[in-house]
Tab-separated table of C-alpha atoms in Angstrom:
chain	number	residue	atom	x	y	z
A	978	MET	CA	12.941	21.709	-6.102
A	979	ALA	CA	12.977	22.599	-2.412
A	980	ILE	CA	9.798	24.284	-1.219
A	981	GLU	CA	10.103	26.522	1.847
A	982	LEU	CA	7.102	25.678	3.998
A	983	PHE	CA	8.431	27.924	6.792
A	984	ASN	CA	11.494	30.092	7.358
A	985	ASN	CA	11.997	32.677	10.102
A	986	GLY	CA	15.772	32.881	9.760
A	987	THR	CA	16.604	30.418	12.549
A	988	HIS	CA	13.947	27.770	11.944
A	989	LEU	CA	13.354	26.232	8.538
A	990	CYS	CA	10.936	23.605	7.169
A	991	LEU	CA	11.584	22.362	3.650
A	992	MET	CA	9.619	20.013	1.440
A	993	PHE	CA	11.005	18.111	-1.552
A	994	ASP	CA	8.309	16.861	-3.890
A	995	ASP	CA	9.866	16.031	-7.235
A	996	LEU	CA	12.656	13.527	-6.518
A	997	ILE	CA	10.751	10.487	-7.751
A	998	ASP	CA	10.497	9.654	-11.410
A	999	ASP	CA	6.766	8.935	-11.536
A	1000	GLU	CA	6.494	9.539	-15.284
A	1001	ASN	CA	5.756	5.918	-16.164
A	1002	ASN	CA	3.479	5.516	-13.156
A	1003	ALA	CA	5.656	2.735	-11.688
A	1004	ALA	CA	6.468	4.463	-8.388
A	1005	VAL	CA	4.160	6.523	-6.214
A	1006	GLN	CA	5.068	10.208	-5.746
A	1007	ALA	CA	6.337	11.050	-2.247
A	1008	ASN	CA	7.428	14.153	-0.329
A	1009	GLN	CA	10.531	14.343	1.857
A	1010	PHE	CA	11.147	16.959	4.537
A	1011	LEU	CA	14.026	18.755	6.235
A	1012	ILE	CA	13.615	20.647	9.504
A	1013	VAL	CA	16.492	22.858	10.658
A	1014	ASP	CA	16.531	24.734	13.946
A	1015	ASN	CA	19.503	26.942	14.860
A	1016	GLY	CA	21.919	24.818	12.869
A	1017	HIS	CA	20.529	21.425	13.966
A	1018	GLY	CA	18.910	19.291	11.289
A	1019	ALA	CA	16.462	16.399	10.967
A	1020	LEU	CA	15.154	14.652	7.873
A	1021	LEU	CA	11.582	13.456	8.027
A	1022	ASP	CA	10.573	10.408	5.959
A	1023	PRO	CA	13.593	10.705	3.628
A	1024	GLY	CA	12.247	8.020	1.285
A	1025	GLY	CA	13.722	5.077	-0.541
A	1026	ASN	CA	16.738	4.456	-2.707
A	1027	MET	CA	15.156	6.373	-5.612
A	1028	THR	CA	15.301	9.670	-3.699
A	1029	TYR	CA	18.601	9.319	-1.848
A	1030	ASN	CA	20.930	10.991	-4.360
A	1031	GLY	CA	18.457	13.720	-5.227
A	1032	LEU	CA	17.726	14.535	-1.605
A	1033	LEU	CA	21.414	14.569	-0.683
A	1034	MET	CA	22.080	17.113	-3.426
A	1035	ALA	CA	18.939	19.172	-2.878
A	1036	MET	CA	19.381	19.580	0.887
A	1037	HIS	CA	23.039	20.582	0.504
A	1038	ASN	CA	22.120	24.205	-0.161
A	1039	TYR	CA	20.355	24.412	3.196
A	1040	PHE	CA	22.111	22.009	5.548
A	1041	PRO	CA	25.240	19.823	5.402
A	1042	PRO	CA	23.916	16.235	5.171
A	1043	LYS	CA	26.858	14.882	7.176
A	1044	ARG	CA	25.704	16.872	10.204
A	1045	LEU	CA	22.185	15.411	10.280
A	1046	GLU	CA	21.160	14.580	13.837
A	1047	TYR	CA	17.948	12.685	13.269
A	1048	ILE	CA	15.963	10.780	10.732
A	1049	LEU	CA	12.363	10.908	11.888
A	1050	ALA	CA	10.326	8.057	10.427
A	1051	SER	CA	6.531	7.958	10.579
A	1052	HIS	CA	6.708	4.182	10.040
A	1053	ALA	CA	8.812	1.602	8.212
A	1054	ASP	CA	7.443	1.446	4.643
A	1055	PRO	CA	9.905	1.524	1.724
A	1056	ASP	CA	8.830	4.970	0.503
A	1057	ILE	CA	9.473	6.237	4.057
A	1058	ILE	CA	12.946	4.921	4.883
A	1059	ALA	CA	14.262	2.296	2.438
A	1060	SER	CA	17.291	4.613	1.973
A	1061	ILE	CA	18.200	4.347	5.653
A	1062	ASN	CA	21.313	2.225	5.068
A	1063	LYS	CA	22.840	4.991	2.927
A	1064	TRP	CA	21.973	7.772	5.400
A	1065	MET	CA	23.452	5.747	8.268
A	1066	ILE	CA	26.727	5.485	6.346
A	1067	HIS	CA	26.749	9.125	5.252
A	1068	ALA	CA	25.906	10.746	8.589
A	1069	ASP	CA	26.132	9.989	12.311
A	1070	CYS	CA	22.381	10.442	12.627
A	1071	ARG	CA	20.000	8.474	14.789
A	1072	VAL	CA	16.724	7.008	13.506
A	1073	VAL	CA	13.619	7.851	15.531
A	1074	ILE	CA	10.742	5.427	14.919
A	1075	SER	CA	7.925	3.602	16.736
A	1076	LYS	CA	9.090	0.910	19.145
A	1077	LEU	CA	7.036	-1.485	17.005
A	1078	TRP	CA	9.509	-1.084	14.134
A	1079	ALA	CA	12.784	-0.571	16.016
A	1080	ARG	CA	13.786	-4.228	15.535
A	1081	PHE	CA	12.665	-4.192	11.876
A	1082	VAL	CA	14.775	-1.207	10.762
A	1083	PRO	CA	18.061	-3.211	10.885
A	1084	HIS	CA	16.646	-5.369	8.056
A	1085	PHE	CA	17.129	-2.364	5.745
A	1086	CYS	CA	20.801	-2.257	6.680
A	1087	SER	CA	23.857	-4.265	5.822
A	1088	GLY	CA	26.382	-4.969	8.550
A	1089	SER	CA	25.900	-3.236	11.857
A	1090	ASN	CA	25.138	0.299	10.622
A	1091	ALA	CA	22.016	0.557	12.728
A	1092	GLU	CA	23.542	-0.758	15.959
A	1093	GLY	CA	22.808	1.514	18.894
A	1094	ARG	CA	21.419	4.214	16.595
A	1095	ILE	CA	17.687	3.498	16.685
A	1096	GLU	CA	15.569	5.480	19.125
A	1097	ALA	CA	12.270	3.718	19.806
A	1098	ILE	CA	9.263	5.994	20.345
A	1099	PRO	CA	6.866	4.630	22.981
A	1100	ASP	CA	3.222	4.253	21.947
A	1101	GLU	CA	2.224	7.444	23.793
A	1102	GLY	CA	4.619	9.583	21.730
A	1103	MET	CA	7.387	11.922	22.881
A	1104	ASN	CA	8.909	15.389	22.649
A	1105	LEU	CA	12.198	15.423	20.815
A	1106	LYS	CA	14.747	18.212	21.206
A	1107	LEU	CA	16.036	19.644	17.914
A	1108	GLY	CA	18.354	22.621	18.353
A	1109	GLU	CA	16.454	25.012	20.587
A	1110	SER	CA	13.077	23.676	19.527
A	1111	ILE	CA	10.921	20.660	20.272
A	1112	ILE	CA	9.390	18.303	17.718
A	1113	LYS	CA	6.359	16.394	18.961
A	1114	ALA	CA	5.994	12.762	17.909
A	1115	VAL	CA	2.196	12.448	17.948
A	1116	PRO	CA	0.460	9.015	18.072
A	1117	ALA	CA	-1.071	8.056	14.724
A	1118	HIS	CA	-1.196	4.279	15.102
A	1119	PHE	CA	-3.202	2.346	12.495
A	1120	MET	CA	-3.153	5.305	10.093
A	1121	HIS	CA	-2.064	3.258	8.345
A	1122	SER	CA	0.814	1.484	10.074
A	1123	GLU	CA	0.237	-0.200	13.459
A	1124	GLY	CA	3.093	1.730	15.030
A	1125	ASN	CA	2.815	5.149	13.424
A	1126	PHE	CA	3.758	8.694	14.376
A	1127	GLN	CA	3.192	12.123	12.942
A	1128	PHE	CA	5.529	15.005	13.711
A	1129	TYR	CA	4.297	18.392	14.913
A	1130	ASP	CA	6.518	21.434	14.829
A	1131	PRO	CA	5.211	24.049	17.308
A	1132	ILE	CA	7.227	26.874	15.697
A	1133	SER	CA	5.893	26.525	12.148
A	1134	LYS	CA	2.631	24.989	13.436
A	1135	ILE	CA	2.954	22.334	10.742
A	1136	LEU	CA	1.657	18.823	11.386
A	1137	PHE	CA	3.525	16.381	9.155
A	1138	THR	CA	0.888	13.682	8.827
A	1139	GLY	CA	2.618	10.921	6.866
A	1140	ASP	CA	-0.028	8.960	4.945
A	1141	MET	CA	-2.916	10.818	6.550
A	1142	GLY	CA	-4.197	13.353	4.025
A	1143	ALA	CA	-2.100	11.826	1.245
A	1144	SER	CA	-3.251	12.461	-2.308
A	1145	ILE	CA	-2.186	10.624	-5.419
A	1146	VAL	CA	-1.033	13.317	-7.833
A	1147	HIS	CA	1.773	13.863	-10.331
A	1148	HIS	CA	4.942	15.294	-8.770
A	1149	GLY	CA	4.396	18.555	-10.647
A	1150	GLU	CA	1.243	19.227	-8.612
A	1151	ALA	CA	2.358	18.326	-5.090
A	1152	ASP	CA	3.842	21.745	-4.331
A	1153	THR	CA	0.510	23.562	-4.613
A	1154	PRO	CA	-1.648	23.570	-1.454
A	1155	VAL	CA	-5.192	22.315	-1.899
A	1156	GLU	CA	-7.467	25.119	-3.080
A	1157	ASP	CA	-10.810	23.426	-3.664
A	1158	PHE	CA	-11.371	20.760	-1.014
A	1159	ARG	CA	-14.384	19.121	-2.700
A	1160	ALA	CA	-12.524	18.830	-5.998
A	1161	HIS	CA	-9.509	17.343	-4.185
A	1162	ILE	CA	-11.417	14.456	-2.549
A	1163	GLN	CA	-11.186	12.310	-5.680
A	1164	HIS	CA	-7.373	12.226	-5.295
A	1165	MET	CA	-7.583	11.046	-1.641
A	1166	GLU	CA	-10.684	8.942	-1.253
A	1167	GLY	CA	-9.589	5.609	-2.756
A	1168	PHE	CA	-6.324	5.668	-0.833
A	1169	HIS	CA	-7.886	6.540	2.530
A	1170	ARG	CA	-10.692	3.998	2.205
A	1171	ARG	CA	-8.270	1.137	1.577
A	1172	TYR	CA	-5.086	2.069	3.469
A	1173	MET	CA	-6.544	3.689	6.610
A	1174	ILE	CA	-7.597	1.070	9.107
A	1175	SER	CA	-10.884	2.133	10.677
A	1176	ASN	CA	-13.124	5.109	11.164
A	1177	LYS	CA	-13.002	4.709	14.961
A	1178	ILE	CA	-9.268	5.395	14.846
A	1179	CYS	CA	-9.685	8.372	12.506
A	1180	ARG	CA	-12.146	9.901	14.974
A	1181	TYR	CA	-9.730	9.485	17.912
A	1182	TRP	CA	-7.063	11.156	15.803
A	1183	VAL	CA	-9.324	14.071	14.805
A	1184	ASN	CA	-10.265	14.659	18.464
A	1185	MET	CA	-6.581	14.856	19.356
A	1186	VAL	CA	-5.545	17.081	16.444
A	1187	ARG	CA	-8.325	19.565	17.236
A	1188	GLN	CA	-6.410	20.344	20.444
A	1189	LEU	CA	-3.315	21.382	18.480
A	1190	ASP	CA	-2.712	24.784	16.894
A	1191	VAL	CA	-2.272	23.572	13.301
A	1192	GLU	CA	-1.611	26.044	10.461
A	1193	MET	CA	-0.720	23.393	7.903
A	1194	ILE	CA	-1.245	19.659	7.398
A	1195	VAL	CA	1.507	18.325	5.161
A	1196	PRO	CA	1.184	14.697	4.074
A	1197	GLN	CA	3.938	12.493	2.668
A	1198	HIS	CA	2.188	12.107	-0.699
A	1199	GLY	CA	0.596	14.897	-2.691
A	1200	ARG	CA	-0.612	18.361	-1.736
A	1201	PRO	CA	-0.568	20.175	1.642
A	1202	PHE	CA	-3.598	21.669	3.407
A	1203	LYS	CA	-2.769	25.292	4.282
A	1204	GLY	CA	-4.629	27.524	6.702
A	1205	LYS	CA	-7.079	26.688	9.492
A	1206	LYS	CA	-10.097	26.578	7.172
A	1207	MET	CA	-8.563	23.932	4.925
A	1208	VAL	CA	-7.165	21.968	7.901
A	1209	ASN	CA	-10.678	21.827	9.339
A	1210	GLU	CA	-12.176	20.755	6.034
A	1211	PHE	CA	-9.835	17.783	6.039
A	1212	LEU	CA	-10.569	16.896	9.693
A	1213	ASN	CA	-14.312	17.084	9.059
A	1214	TRP	CA	-14.000	14.823	6.022
A	1215	ILE	CA	-11.820	12.090	7.492
A	1216	GLU	CA	-13.871	12.042	10.696
A	1217	HIS	CA	-16.797	10.633	8.733
A	1218	LEU	CA	-15.021	8.312	6.304
A	1219	PRO	CA	-15.592	4.565	6.701
A	1220	CYS	CA	-12.363	2.790	5.817
A	1221	GLY	CA	-10.198	-0.305	6.111
A	1222	VAL	CA	-11.708	-3.039	8.253
A	1223	ASP	CA	-15.030	-1.162	8.387
A	1224	LEU	CA	-15.519	-2.102	4.735
A	1225	MET	CA	-14.261	-5.701	4.853
A	1226	THR	CA	-16.669	-8.645	4.826
A	1227	GLN	CA	-16.278	-12.417	4.539
A	1228	ASP	CA	-16.416	-11.861	0.755
A	1229	ASN	CA	-12.940	-10.323	0.949
A	1230	TYR	CA	-11.627	-13.539	2.495
A	1231	ARG	CA	-12.347	-16.300	0.003
A	1232	LEU	CA	-9.984	-18.856	-1.504
A	1233	PRO	CA	-8.912	-17.973	-5.057
B	39	MET	CA	20.745	-24.204	8.079
B	40	ALA	CA	18.145	-25.198	5.494
B	41	ILE	CA	15.201	-27.114	6.947
B	42	GLU	CA	13.317	-29.403	4.574
B	43	LEU	CA	9.642	-28.800	5.305
B	44	PHE	CA	8.661	-31.034	2.364
B	45	ASN	CA	10.479	-33.021	-0.311
B	46	ASN	CA	8.988	-35.647	-2.620
B	47	GLY	CA	11.822	-35.617	-5.133
B	48	THR	CA	10.218	-33.190	-7.595
B	49	HIS	CA	8.676	-30.701	-5.183
B	50	LEU	CA	10.656	-29.107	-2.375
B	51	CYS	CA	9.823	-26.598	0.389
B	52	LEU	CA	12.765	-25.213	2.362
B	53	MET	CA	12.874	-22.926	5.364
B	54	PHE	CA	15.892	-20.875	6.457
B	55	ASP	CA	15.658	-19.708	10.057
B	56	ASP	CA	19.124	-18.699	11.226
B	57	LEU	CA	20.351	-16.063	8.764
B	58	ILE	CA	19.760	-13.109	11.092
B	59	ASP	CA	22.190	-12.206	13.795
B	60	ASP	CA	19.687	-11.713	16.623
B	61	GLU	CA	22.270	-12.231	19.384
B	62	ASN	CA	22.187	-8.633	20.615
B	63	ASN	CA	18.407	-8.468	20.196
B	64	ALA	CA	18.669	-5.588	17.688
B	65	ALA	CA	16.926	-7.346	14.790
B	66	VAL	CA	13.887	-9.591	14.918
B	67	GLN	CA	14.395	-13.232	13.853
B	68	ALA	CA	12.772	-14.089	10.505
B	69	ASN	CA	12.313	-17.174	8.330
B	70	GLN	CA	12.851	-17.225	4.561
B	71	PHE	CA	11.471	-19.874	2.208
B	72	LEU	CA	12.310	-21.536	-1.092
B	73	ILE	CA	9.774	-23.542	-3.079
B	74	VAL	CA	11.039	-25.598	-6.027
B	75	ASP	CA	8.787	-27.565	-8.365
B	76	ASN	CA	10.286	-29.622	-11.192
B	77	GLY	CA	13.249	-27.286	-11.542
B	78	HIS	CA	11.301	-24.036	-11.205
B	79	GLY	CA	12.018	-21.923	-8.118
B	80	ALA	CA	10.390	-19.179	-6.050
B	81	LEU	CA	11.643	-17.404	-2.930
B	82	LEU	CA	9.018	-16.444	-0.412
B	83	ASP	CA	9.643	-13.399	1.815
B	84	PRO	CA	13.424	-13.455	1.219
B	85	GLY	CA	14.061	-10.799	3.873
B	86	GLY	CA	16.211	-7.719	4.128
B	87	ASN	CA	19.804	-6.851	3.436
B	88	MET	CA	20.937	-8.782	6.519
B	89	THR	CA	19.867	-12.119	5.020
B	90	TYR	CA	20.760	-11.606	1.351
B	91	ASN	CA	24.274	-13.064	1.339
B	92	GLY	CA	23.394	-15.919	3.659
B	93	LEU	CA	20.295	-16.880	1.683
B	94	LEU	CA	22.141	-16.700	-1.631
B	95	MET	CA	24.756	-19.138	-0.303
B	96	ALA	CA	22.337	-21.391	1.560
B	97	MET	CA	19.919	-21.877	-1.355
B	98	HIS	CA	22.750	-22.625	-3.783
B	99	ASN	CA	22.843	-26.275	-2.746
B	100	TYR	CA	19.210	-26.699	-3.761
B	101	PHE	CA	18.537	-24.274	-6.599
B	102	PRO	CA	20.657	-21.892	-8.722
B	103	PRO	CA	19.700	-18.383	-7.504
B	104	LYS	CA	20.162	-16.903	-10.988
B	105	ARG	CA	17.290	-19.055	-12.268
B	106	LEU	CA	14.741	-17.802	-9.724
B	107	GLU	CA	11.402	-17.138	-11.383
B	108	TYR	CA	9.519	-15.439	-8.612
B	109	ILE	CA	9.884	-13.583	-5.377
B	110	LEU	CA	6.584	-13.963	-3.564
B	111	ALA	CA	6.084	-11.201	-0.997
B	112	SER	CA	3.376	-11.333	1.663
B	113	HIS	CA	3.651	-7.555	2.012
B	114	ALA	CA	6.272	-4.786	1.789
B	115	ASP	CA	7.917	-4.625	5.235
B	116	PRO	CA	11.733	-4.462	5.453
B	117	ASP	CA	12.103	-7.951	6.975
B	118	ILE	CA	10.033	-9.264	4.032
B	119	ILE	CA	11.722	-7.755	0.975
B	120	ALA	CA	14.241	-4.989	1.758
B	121	SER	CA	16.781	-7.111	-0.189
B	122	ILE	CA	14.705	-6.876	-3.357
B	123	ASN	CA	17.132	-4.556	-5.167
B	124	LYS	CA	19.886	-7.154	-4.888
B	125	TRP	CA	17.683	-10.055	-6.028
B	126	MET	CA	16.483	-8.027	-9.012
B	127	ILE	CA	20.097	-7.492	-10.070
B	128	HIS	CA	21.140	-11.107	-9.433
B	129	ALA	CA	18.231	-12.886	-11.155
B	130	ASP	CA	15.639	-12.210	-13.840
B	131	CYS	CA	12.875	-12.908	-11.344
B	132	ARG	CA	9.540	-11.143	-11.047
B	133	VAL	CA	8.143	-9.839	-7.745
B	134	VAL	CA	4.606	-10.922	-6.890
B	135	ILE	CA	2.941	-8.659	-4.310
B	136	SER	CA	-0.415	-7.079	-3.454
B	137	LYS	CA	-1.532	-4.387	-5.888
B	138	LEU	CA	-1.536	-2.068	-2.863
B	139	TRP	CA	2.267	-2.230	-2.708
B	140	ALA	CA	3.170	-2.580	-6.398
B	141	ARG	CA	3.977	1.138	-6.698
B	142	PHE	CA	5.876	1.140	-3.373
B	143	VAL	CA	8.311	-1.689	-4.227
B	144	PRO	CA	10.336	0.522	-6.650
B	145	HIS	CA	11.295	2.662	-3.623
B	146	PHE	CA	13.496	-0.249	-2.467
B	147	CYS	CA	15.348	-0.162	-5.780
B	148	SER	CA	17.925	2.049	-7.376
B	149	GLY	CA	17.617	2.828	-11.060
B	150	SER	CA	14.987	0.993	-13.022
B	151	ASN	CA	15.582	-2.550	-11.706
B	152	ALA	CA	11.925	-3.058	-10.893
B	153	GLU	CA	10.548	-1.753	-14.186
B	154	GLY	CA	8.034	-4.141	-15.718
B	155	ARG	CA	8.928	-6.867	-13.196
B	156	ILE	CA	6.285	-6.362	-10.529
B	157	GLU	CA	3.183	-8.535	-10.704
B	158	ALA	CA	0.321	-7.000	-8.727
B	159	ILE	CA	-1.981	-9.488	-6.960
B	160	PRO	CA	-5.613	-8.336	-6.995
B	161	ASP	CA	-7.382	-8.156	-3.609
B	162	GLU	CA	-9.207	-11.452	-4.227
B	163	GLY	CA	-5.928	-13.386	-4.621
B	164	MET	CA	-4.753	-15.578	-7.491
B	165	ASN	CA	-3.336	-18.945	-8.529
B	166	LEU	CA	0.256	-18.730	-9.647
B	167	LYS	CA	1.888	-21.373	-11.850
B	168	LEU	CA	5.245	-22.626	-10.574
B	169	GLY	CA	6.693	-25.469	-12.658
B	170	GLU	CA	3.905	-28.051	-12.855
B	171	SER	CA	2.295	-26.886	-9.622
B	172	ILE	CA	0.103	-24.023	-8.495
B	173	ILE	CA	0.770	-21.687	-5.576
B	174	LYS	CA	-2.326	-20.013	-4.181
B	175	ALA	CA	-2.034	-16.359	-3.089
B	176	VAL	CA	-4.671	-16.282	-0.348
B	177	PRO	CA	-6.161	-12.966	0.928
B	178	ALA	CA	-4.823	-12.012	4.365
B	179	HIS	CA	-5.412	-8.264	4.289
B	180	PHE	CA	-4.998	-6.389	7.593
B	181	MET	CA	-3.029	-9.283	9.113
B	182	HIS	CA	-1.146	-7.127	9.578
B	183	SER	CA	-0.557	-5.228	6.344
B	184	GLU	CA	-3.526	-3.671	4.493
B	185	GLY	CA	-2.587	-5.461	1.287
B	186	ASN	CA	-1.396	-8.846	2.503
B	187	PHE	CA	-1.223	-12.356	1.067
B	188	GLN	CA	-0.368	-15.773	2.379
B	189	PHE	CA	0.841	-18.521	0.063
B	190	TYR	CA	-0.664	-22.009	0.050
B	191	ASP	CA	1.108	-24.899	-1.585
B	192	PRO	CA	-1.438	-27.673	-2.402
B	193	ILE	CA	1.294	-30.319	-2.832
B	194	SER	CA	2.956	-29.966	0.569
B	195	LYS	CA	-0.308	-28.647	2.096
B	196	ILE	CA	1.705	-25.917	3.778
B	197	LEU	CA	0.125	-22.508	4.374
B	198	PHE	CA	2.878	-19.893	4.612
B	199	THR	CA	1.144	-17.354	6.835
B	200	GLY	CA	3.588	-14.442	6.993
B	201	ASP	CA	3.052	-12.587	10.273
B	202	MET	CA	0.024	-14.671	11.232
B	203	GLY	CA	1.147	-17.211	13.821
B	204	ALA	CA	4.498	-15.484	14.244
B	205	SER	CA	6.348	-16.085	17.495
B	206	ILE	CA	9.228	-14.111	18.902
B	207	VAL	CA	11.944	-16.660	19.645
B	208	HIS	CA	15.708	-16.972	19.302
B	209	HIS	CA	16.818	-18.247	15.872
B	210	GLY	CA	18.009	-21.473	17.474
B	211	GLU	CA	14.416	-22.391	18.357
B	212	ALA	CA	12.567	-21.522	15.155
B	213	ASP	CA	13.235	-24.858	13.476
B	214	THR	CA	11.275	-26.880	16.045
B	215	PRO	CA	7.502	-27.100	15.452
B	216	VAL	CA	5.325	-26.048	18.373
B	217	GLU	CA	4.809	-28.959	20.761
B	218	ASP	CA	2.847	-27.457	23.645
B	219	PHE	CA	0.379	-24.907	22.315
B	220	ARG	CA	-0.565	-23.419	25.697
B	221	ALA	CA	3.092	-22.912	26.604
B	222	HIS	CA	3.728	-21.301	23.212
B	223	ILE	CA	1.064	-18.589	23.567
B	224	GLN	CA	3.370	-16.342	25.600
B	225	HIS	CA	5.676	-16.034	22.563
B	226	MET	CA	2.808	-14.973	20.240
B	227	GLU	CA	0.276	-13.073	22.274
B	228	GLY	CA	1.937	-9.642	22.610
B	229	PHE	CA	2.755	-9.552	18.915
B	230	HIS	CA	-0.709	-10.599	17.711
B	231	ARG	CA	-2.547	-8.228	20.055
B	232	ARG	CA	-0.592	-5.207	18.798
B	233	TYR	CA	0.250	-5.989	15.158
B	234	MET	CA	-2.927	-7.784	14.013
B	235	ILE	CA	-5.627	-5.302	13.144
B	236	SER	CA	-8.942	-6.605	14.420
B	237	ASN	CA	-10.651	-9.739	15.646
B	238	LYS	CA	-13.357	-9.436	12.967
B	239	ILE	CA	-10.680	-9.871	10.307
B	240	CYS	CA	-9.077	-12.807	12.136
B	241	ARG	CA	-12.454	-14.560	12.193
B	242	TYR	CA	-12.963	-14.071	8.428
B	243	TRP	CA	-9.509	-15.523	7.907
B	244	VAL	CA	-10.156	-18.538	10.156
B	245	ASN	CA	-13.419	-19.275	8.313
B	246	MET	CA	-11.543	-19.270	5.014
B	247	VAL	CA	-8.575	-21.342	6.204
B	248	ARG	CA	-10.896	-24.023	7.627
B	249	GLN	CA	-11.880	-24.764	4.006
B	250	LEU	CA	-8.275	-25.556	3.074
B	251	ASP	CA	-6.503	-28.871	3.630
B	252	VAL	CA	-3.658	-27.545	5.807
B	253	GLU	CA	-0.986	-29.878	7.203
B	254	MET	CA	1.309	-27.122	8.379
B	255	ILE	CA	1.100	-23.411	9.204
B	256	VAL	CA	4.520	-21.844	8.766
B	257	PRO	CA	4.870	-18.208	9.843
B	258	GLN	CA	7.645	-15.812	8.852
B	259	HIS	CA	8.864	-15.439	12.447
B	260	GLY	CA	9.399	-18.264	14.902
B	261	ARG	CA	8.086	-21.820	15.029
B	262	PRO	CA	5.769	-23.721	12.638
B	263	PHE	CA	2.510	-25.454	13.599
B	264	LYS	CA	2.668	-29.025	12.286
B	265	GLY	CA	-0.230	-31.452	11.927
B	266	LYS	CA	-3.980	-30.844	11.825
B	267	LYS	CA	-4.355	-30.859	15.609
B	268	MET	CA	-1.838	-28.070	16.111
B	269	VAL	CA	-3.167	-26.088	13.115
B	270	ASN	CA	-6.624	-26.212	14.675
B	271	GLU	CA	-5.308	-25.143	18.060
B	272	PHE	CA	-3.890	-22.045	16.430
B	273	LEU	CA	-7.111	-21.292	14.490
B	274	ASN	CA	-9.200	-21.695	17.642
B	275	TRP	CA	-6.909	-19.344	19.563
B	276	ILE	CA	-6.659	-16.514	17.032
B	277	GLU	CA	-10.399	-16.692	16.330
B	278	HIS	CA	-11.058	-15.409	19.842
B	279	LEU	CA	-8.218	-12.923	20.290
B	280	PRO	CA	-9.121	-9.226	20.529
B	281	CYS	CA	-6.384	-7.229	18.821
B	282	GLY	CA	-5.316	-4.015	17.126
B	283	VAL	CA	-8.065	-1.440	16.817
B	284	ASP	CA	-10.325	-3.523	19.101
B	285	LEU	CA	-8.052	-2.505	21.978
B	286	MET	CA	-7.495	1.155	21.081
B	287	THR	CA	-9.306	3.946	22.935
B	288	GLN	CA	-9.056	7.748	22.938
B	289	ASP	CA	-6.364	7.286	25.622
B	290	ASN	CA	-4.033	5.954	22.917
B	291	TYR	CA	-4.458	9.206	20.983
B	292	ARG	CA	-3.296	11.995	23.301
B	293	LEU	CA	-0.736	14.720	22.684
B	294	PRO	CA	2.628	13.995	24.314
């Protein structure tokens, strides 16, 4: 089901949360996103081969897939863009991704589908024109991927945070924004401690995000954080979480 | 061309270094590996869709692809295993990968190809039986991937290091072991500074590897390090390299 995160008639943000069969627990739930501004469309983290058919069908009611201009990729993990070969064949879109992964994306593709169609984002980020709006590619390196971007939409004031803020929930729950932050921590904590790289980096990120006007944080897995109060609860939490290399010792590097 | 890294008649280690068309610089060169012990075979980091056909043909002379038992994956990047869907269809193999990525691998696949065929390596690593030999999955987390393993073969004494020790060279050069370490640094340094996560982690890794009897370090990109002298040169270099989050400051996290 498509969830309308924002719609003012000319600018639309959609989330798809139930395209992965996570019933047997084999594949992690993931959200995909469509942003349309004045008839120009971009998919954000469209996912892997499991979601391709479902997303193609589901977005059809809102935007013709063939006319896609961009695929915006936070990084290069399989749940982010393993379907890229199919999208490159279906549409004339360009892939926008960190310069660190620009030469890795062609490995998803057969033949020369990706040739000349990958736009490398420099480490400092960029502003990308979509229709009459701008999408900001905001640096989020090492959260978790080394070359990592989040996408901020100044019209909806949504920050699409990729893995940051992700929660591991069943696909039936991902459409409901977090209501009780304390109760929600259990669905985030294990993931953030192991997949986020270091608390120093999280603090830099929080300092930066506090300068943005954010109405919603929408991660790529699990439930969104809606409203300034909930956004701040998340920022305050992650700012103090030790994670990744902070927690590693020589004990983690022993011969089996 | 298949390069014989080791062959004693019953145990064989092969490297394939020229299956990627890197002429126009669009895709990064990558090495793929085949280990065969007494008629039992495993592919190591078989690569993406670009290398599938070439690897299938090239390995045929040494081992029947249909009889593959394992695909050993250092992590889940596209140049490592984006071809996994095709291998799962072609052979009855199992995929061995960090438990951190076990639920992400199905996103590469269509349908239920991966169901019940993913073996999750615990963080502490494991010993995997291949024919009459053992392959050691050695912890290499955060180098670069959060859940990352290298594979050590006690018979050939080769440590397959994935991205660790990778050099960015043309595919025509990857088959020649490093001869002049100092001259080789320029092909490794940029990559290791940006893609490796922190010097603390590199030091833990070096301490662990010094306890292994390593005759060759063979990375997934670029040229191998052959002989104890060259292996030690690499360990001494990486042990002192600041990288990743060590080099990040608030300046790297500013709004564009």
